[in-house]
Short mmCIF file of C-alpha atoms and ligand atoms in Angstrom, two decimals:
data_model
loop_
_atom_site.label_atom_id
_atom_site.label_comp_id
_atom_site.label_asym_id
_atom_site.label_seq_id
_atom_site.Cartn_x
_atom_site.Cartn_y
_atom_site.Cartn_z
CA ALA A 1 33.04 2.09 1.07
CA GLU A 2 32.64 4.04 -2.13
CA HIS A 3 31.84 2.54 -5.47
CA PHE A 4 32.72 4.50 -8.59
CA SER A 5 31.50 3.68 -12.06
CA ASP A 6 29.97 5.22 -15.14
CA THR A 7 26.29 4.52 -14.73
CA VAL A 8 24.80 2.92 -17.83
CA SER A 9 21.35 4.30 -18.68
CA LEU A 10 18.49 1.81 -18.60
CA ARG A 11 16.16 4.08 -20.55
CA GLY A 12 13.95 2.01 -22.85
CA LYS A 13 14.62 -1.18 -20.86
CA LYS A 14 12.05 -3.06 -18.83
CA VAL A 15 13.31 -4.31 -15.48
CA LEU A 16 11.27 -6.84 -13.52
CA VAL A 17 12.11 -7.28 -9.84
CA THR A 18 10.57 -9.57 -7.23
CA ALA A 19 10.81 -8.72 -3.55
CA ALA A 20 9.85 -9.77 -0.02
CA GLY A 21 8.55 -13.12 1.12
CA THR A 22 5.44 -14.96 0.09
CA ARG A 23 2.76 -15.99 2.57
CA GLU A 24 1.14 -19.38 2.31
CA PRO A 25 -2.21 -19.57 4.09
CA ILE A 26 -3.12 -22.56 6.24
CA ASP A 27 -6.53 -21.35 7.43
CA PRO A 28 -8.46 -18.04 7.28
CA VAL A 29 -6.28 -16.41 9.96
CA ARG A 30 -2.84 -18.03 9.66
CA TYR A 31 -0.03 -18.39 7.18
CA ILE A 32 3.47 -19.77 6.76
CA GLY A 33 5.92 -16.96 6.09
CA ASN A 34 9.59 -16.06 6.29
CA ARG A 35 11.78 -13.20 7.56
CA SER A 36 12.34 -11.45 4.24
CA SER A 37 11.66 -7.69 4.51
CA GLY A 38 11.82 -6.79 0.83
CA LYS A 39 14.68 -4.31 1.37
CA MET A 40 17.01 -5.77 -1.28
CA GLY A 41 14.31 -6.04 -3.94
CA TYR A 42 12.91 -2.56 -3.31
CA ALA A 43 16.44 -1.09 -3.42
CA LEU A 44 17.02 -2.79 -6.79
CA ALA A 45 13.71 -1.50 -8.16
CA GLU A 46 14.47 2.06 -7.01
CA GLU A 47 17.97 2.01 -8.50
CA ALA A 48 16.74 0.63 -11.84
CA ALA A 49 14.07 3.37 -11.96
CA ARG A 50 16.73 6.00 -11.17
CA ARG A 51 18.67 4.73 -14.20
CA GLY A 52 15.65 5.28 -16.43
CA ALA A 53 14.22 1.77 -16.72
CA SER A 54 10.54 1.00 -16.81
CA VAL A 55 10.27 -0.99 -13.58
CA VAL A 56 7.74 -3.60 -12.49
CA LEU A 57 8.04 -4.74 -8.88
CA VAL A 58 6.20 -7.91 -7.89
CA SER A 59 6.19 -7.93 -4.12
CA GLY A 60 4.98 -10.03 -1.26
CA PRO A 61 3.67 -8.24 1.83
CA SER A 62 6.11 -5.52 2.95
CA VAL A 63 5.94 -2.24 4.88
CA LEU A 64 8.14 -0.62 2.23
CA LYS A 65 6.82 1.91 -0.28
CA ALA A 66 7.75 2.08 -3.94
CA SER A 67 8.32 5.39 -5.78
CA ASP A 68 5.58 6.68 -8.07
CA GLY A 69 7.38 5.68 -11.25
CA ILE A 70 7.51 2.01 -10.26
CA ARG A 71 4.62 -0.28 -11.22
CA LEU A 72 3.96 -2.27 -8.04
CA ILE A 73 2.09 -5.57 -8.20
CA LYS A 74 1.31 -6.88 -4.72
CA ILE A 75 0.82 -10.60 -4.23
CA GLU A 76 0.68 -12.94 -1.24
CA THR A 77 1.34 -16.51 -2.28
CA ALA A 78 4.01 -18.14 -4.43
CA MET A 79 1.33 -19.20 -6.92
CA GLN A 80 0.19 -15.56 -7.28
CA MET A 81 3.79 -14.43 -7.66
CA ARG A 82 4.32 -17.02 -10.37
CA GLU A 83 1.29 -15.84 -12.33
CA ALA A 84 2.29 -12.16 -12.19
CA VAL A 85 5.97 -12.81 -12.90
CA LYS A 86 5.39 -15.12 -15.87
CA LYS A 87 3.15 -12.51 -17.50
CA GLU A 88 5.61 -9.65 -16.93
CA PHE A 89 8.67 -11.70 -17.92
CA ILE A 90 7.75 -12.01 -21.61
CA ASP A 91 8.90 -8.49 -22.55
CA SER A 92 11.31 -7.92 -19.67
CA ASP A 93 14.94 -7.13 -20.54
CA ILE A 94 16.34 -7.68 -17.05
CA THR A 95 14.67 -9.83 -14.39
CA ILE A 96 16.00 -9.99 -10.84
CA LYS A 97 14.44 -12.41 -8.40
CA ALA A 98 15.19 -11.12 -4.90
CA ALA A 99 12.00 -12.54 -3.39
CA ALA A 100 12.05 -15.24 -0.74
CA VAL A 101 9.52 -17.59 -2.28
CA ALA A 102 8.04 -20.22 0.04
CA ASP A 103 9.26 -23.62 -1.09
CA TYR A 104 6.06 -25.29 0.17
CA ARG A 105 2.40 -24.42 0.57
CA ALA A 106 -0.35 -26.15 2.51
CA SER A 107 -1.84 -28.99 0.44
CA SER A 108 -5.25 -27.79 1.48
CA ILE A 109 -6.31 -24.58 3.19
CA ALA A 110 -8.73 -25.18 6.08
CA GLU A 111 -12.04 -23.50 5.42
CA ASN A 112 -12.42 -22.56 9.07
CA LYS A 113 -9.95 -21.55 11.75
CA ILE A 114 -8.10 -24.65 12.96
CA LYS A 115 -9.11 -25.39 16.57
CA LYS A 116 -6.56 -26.47 19.21
CA ASP A 117 -8.40 -29.73 19.69
CA SER A 118 -5.42 -32.07 19.66
CA SER A 119 -2.05 -31.97 21.42
CA THR A 120 -0.11 -32.14 18.16
CA LEU A 121 -0.94 -30.81 14.74
CA THR A 122 0.45 -32.10 11.46
CA LEU A 123 0.34 -29.95 8.36
CA ILE A 124 0.78 -31.49 4.96
CA LEU A 125 2.74 -29.29 2.61
CA GLU A 126 3.38 -29.60 -1.08
CA LYS A 127 6.20 -28.13 -3.10
CA ASN A 128 5.64 -24.84 -4.88
CA PRO A 129 6.80 -24.49 -8.48
CA ASP A 130 10.29 -22.96 -8.79
CA ILE A 131 9.46 -19.69 -10.56
CA LEU A 132 13.06 -18.82 -11.35
CA PHE A 133 13.69 -22.25 -12.84
CA GLU A 134 10.61 -21.84 -15.05
CA LEU A 135 11.85 -18.43 -16.24
CA GLY A 136 15.25 -19.96 -17.04
CA GLN A 137 13.49 -22.50 -19.26
CA ILE A 138 11.67 -19.88 -21.36
CA LYS A 139 14.41 -17.23 -21.30
CA GLN A 140 15.33 -15.78 -24.72
CA LYS A 141 18.93 -15.03 -25.75
CA ASN A 142 18.57 -11.28 -25.22
CA GLN A 143 17.00 -11.57 -21.75
CA ILE A 144 19.03 -11.25 -18.56
CA LEU A 145 18.00 -13.36 -15.58
CA VAL A 146 19.48 -12.89 -12.11
CA GLY A 147 18.70 -14.86 -8.97
CA PHE A 148 19.66 -14.92 -5.33
CA ALA A 149 20.83 -17.85 -3.26
CA ALA A 150 20.25 -17.85 0.47
CA GLU A 151 22.49 -20.43 2.10
CA THR A 152 23.62 -21.41 5.56
CA GLN A 153 26.41 -23.75 4.40
CA ASN A 154 28.54 -24.51 1.29
CA LEU A 155 27.65 -21.05 -0.05
CA LEU A 156 29.72 -21.02 -3.23
CA GLU A 157 29.06 -24.63 -4.20
CA PHE A 158 25.28 -24.48 -3.68
CA ALA A 159 24.98 -21.08 -5.37
CA LYS A 160 26.85 -22.29 -8.47
CA ILE A 161 24.55 -25.29 -8.75
CA LYS A 162 21.51 -22.96 -8.66
CA LEU A 163 23.07 -20.60 -11.24
CA HIS A 164 23.40 -23.41 -13.78
CA LYS A 165 20.25 -25.36 -12.95
CA LYS A 166 18.13 -22.21 -13.28
CA ASN A 167 19.98 -20.92 -16.39
CA LEU A 168 20.89 -17.55 -14.81
CA ASP A 169 23.31 -14.86 -15.95
CA TYR A 170 24.32 -14.06 -12.38
CA ILE A 171 23.57 -15.38 -8.95
CA ILE A 172 23.92 -13.26 -5.85
CA ALA A 173 24.91 -15.59 -3.02
CA ASN A 174 24.38 -14.59 0.57
CA ASP A 175 25.27 -16.41 3.74
CA VAL A 176 22.16 -15.74 5.79
CA THR A 177 23.87 -16.76 9.04
CA ALA A 178 26.48 -13.95 8.91
CA PRO A 179 25.79 -11.10 11.37
CA ASN A 180 23.93 -8.10 9.84
CA ALA A 181 23.46 -9.98 6.58
CA GLY A 182 20.56 -11.59 4.81
CA PHE A 183 16.95 -11.37 5.95
CA ASN A 184 15.45 -8.21 7.40
CA THR A 185 18.66 -6.18 7.69
CA ASP A 186 19.76 -2.93 5.99
CA THR A 187 23.04 -4.54 5.03
CA ASN A 188 24.22 -7.73 3.38
CA ILE A 189 27.40 -9.64 2.54
CA VAL A 190 27.26 -11.18 -0.92
CA LYS A 191 29.21 -12.90 -3.61
CA ILE A 192 28.27 -12.26 -7.24
CA ILE A 193 28.94 -15.29 -9.44
CA ASP A 194 28.80 -15.34 -13.24
CA ARG A 195 28.30 -18.19 -15.72
CA ASN A 196 32.05 -18.73 -16.08
CA GLY A 197 32.33 -19.38 -12.37
CA VAL A 198 34.01 -16.04 -11.72
CA CYS A 199 33.10 -14.97 -8.22
CA GLU A 200 33.41 -11.48 -6.77
CA ASP A 201 33.32 -11.09 -2.98
CA PHE A 202 31.87 -8.02 -1.30
CA PRO A 203 32.20 -6.87 2.31
CA LEU A 204 29.27 -5.85 4.51
CA LEU A 205 27.47 -3.15 2.50
CA ARG A 206 24.17 -1.28 2.67
CA LYS A 207 21.53 -2.83 0.42
CA ASP A 208 21.07 0.42 -1.54
CA LEU A 209 24.78 0.38 -2.44
CA LEU A 210 24.59 -3.32 -3.28
CA ALA A 211 21.71 -2.52 -5.64
CA LYS A 212 24.01 -0.14 -7.55
CA ILE A 213 26.78 -2.73 -7.66
CA ILE A 214 24.42 -5.45 -8.93
CA LEU A 215 23.03 -3.18 -11.67
CA ASP A 216 26.55 -2.06 -12.64
CA LYS A 217 27.48 -5.71 -12.97
CA ILE A 218 24.42 -6.55 -15.07
CA THR A 219 25.06 -3.65 -17.43
CA THR A 220 28.53 -4.99 -18.25
CA LEU A 221 26.88 -7.93 -20.03
CA PRO A 222 27.16 -7.72 -23.84
CA LYS A 223 23.42 -8.32 -24.30
CA ILE A 224 22.45 -5.04 -22.58
N1 CTP B 301 12.86 -19.10 -6.19
C1 CTP B 301 11.75 -19.07 -7.02
N2 CTP B 301 10.70 -19.91 -6.79
C2 CTP B 301 10.72 -20.78 -5.76
C3 CTP B 301 11.85 -20.83 -4.90
C4 CTP B 301 12.91 -19.96 -5.14
O1 CTP B 301 11.72 -18.27 -7.96
N3 CTP B 301 9.68 -21.58 -5.58
C5 CTP B 301 14.01 -18.20 -6.48
C6 CTP B 301 14.31 -17.17 -5.41
O2 CTP B 301 13.61 -15.97 -5.65
C7 CTP B 301 15.82 -16.97 -5.54
C8 CTP B 301 16.30 -18.31 -6.06
O3 CTP B 301 15.15 -19.00 -6.57
O4 CTP B 301 16.14 -15.99 -6.52
C9 CTP B 301 16.98 -19.18 -5.04
O5 CTP B 301 16.17 -19.36 -3.91
P1 CTP B 301 16.70 -20.27 -2.74
O6 CTP B 301 15.64 -20.37 -1.69
O7 CTP B 301 18.06 -19.81 -2.33
O8 CTP B 301 16.91 -21.67 -3.47
P2 CTP B 301 15.94 -22.86 -3.82
O9 CTP B 301 16.10 -23.14 -5.27
O10 CTP B 301 14.56 -22.60 -3.34
O11 CTP B 301 16.58 -24.09 -3.04
P3 CTP B 301 16.71 -24.35 -1.44
O12 CTP B 301 15.76 -23.41 -0.73
O13 CTP B 301 16.36 -25.78 -1.28
O14 CTP B 301 18.16 -24.04 -1.12
CA1 CA B 302 14.08 -21.94 -1.18
#
């Protein structure tokens, strides 16, 4: 598929992107993680940089490399991501949260490696703060905030709820159960939904092309 458009320059704009999954430690050698590779977030950061933006990429662990022009802030946990993102958000024009943030972290991290002493092991987890929700609360009128929704059912309905609850300009909804879509793939199938409930459906596309489409969409907003 080809996508034609007049590319809007992002020169002078700050674009903040989050990517990859967070890791929540449970002891000195183990963590709770997820299958996010960072491919979508890194593709968005690269495309924004290509369009002239000043790009900050806050990333969980990933094998991917960022171009020289991109300011990369590496973090591990959701709490570290929150701290970095909230600082960078203040003067950001466009913020896109592609990261797969762990919803829960261990209530306490064992000081020593947990031994296999018992036949079952129960971990107590507590909810992480919703970073995107917090950004939506402090968002100024001229700031653009875009989130992702990873769903396995009721895609459109659940994504729309997140869009409004988190005060987003767009939400990119992806059905993570579709083949070749979602976590750790080079391609994805998404719907882009705006605040008026208008939903655009895309076929299976490479994540680098999707990055262009998402930035094209964002730059149609009057506040850019
Ligand atoms: N997100 C976030 N902080 C969290 C959890 C999620 O900033 N603690 C962001 C993600 O980066 C994504 C969006 O919120 O842009 C939606 O994430 P998703 O996991 O789909 O939704 P949740 O709100 O976490 O709800 P649930 O997992 O229960 O569906
Ligand atoms: Ca979640």
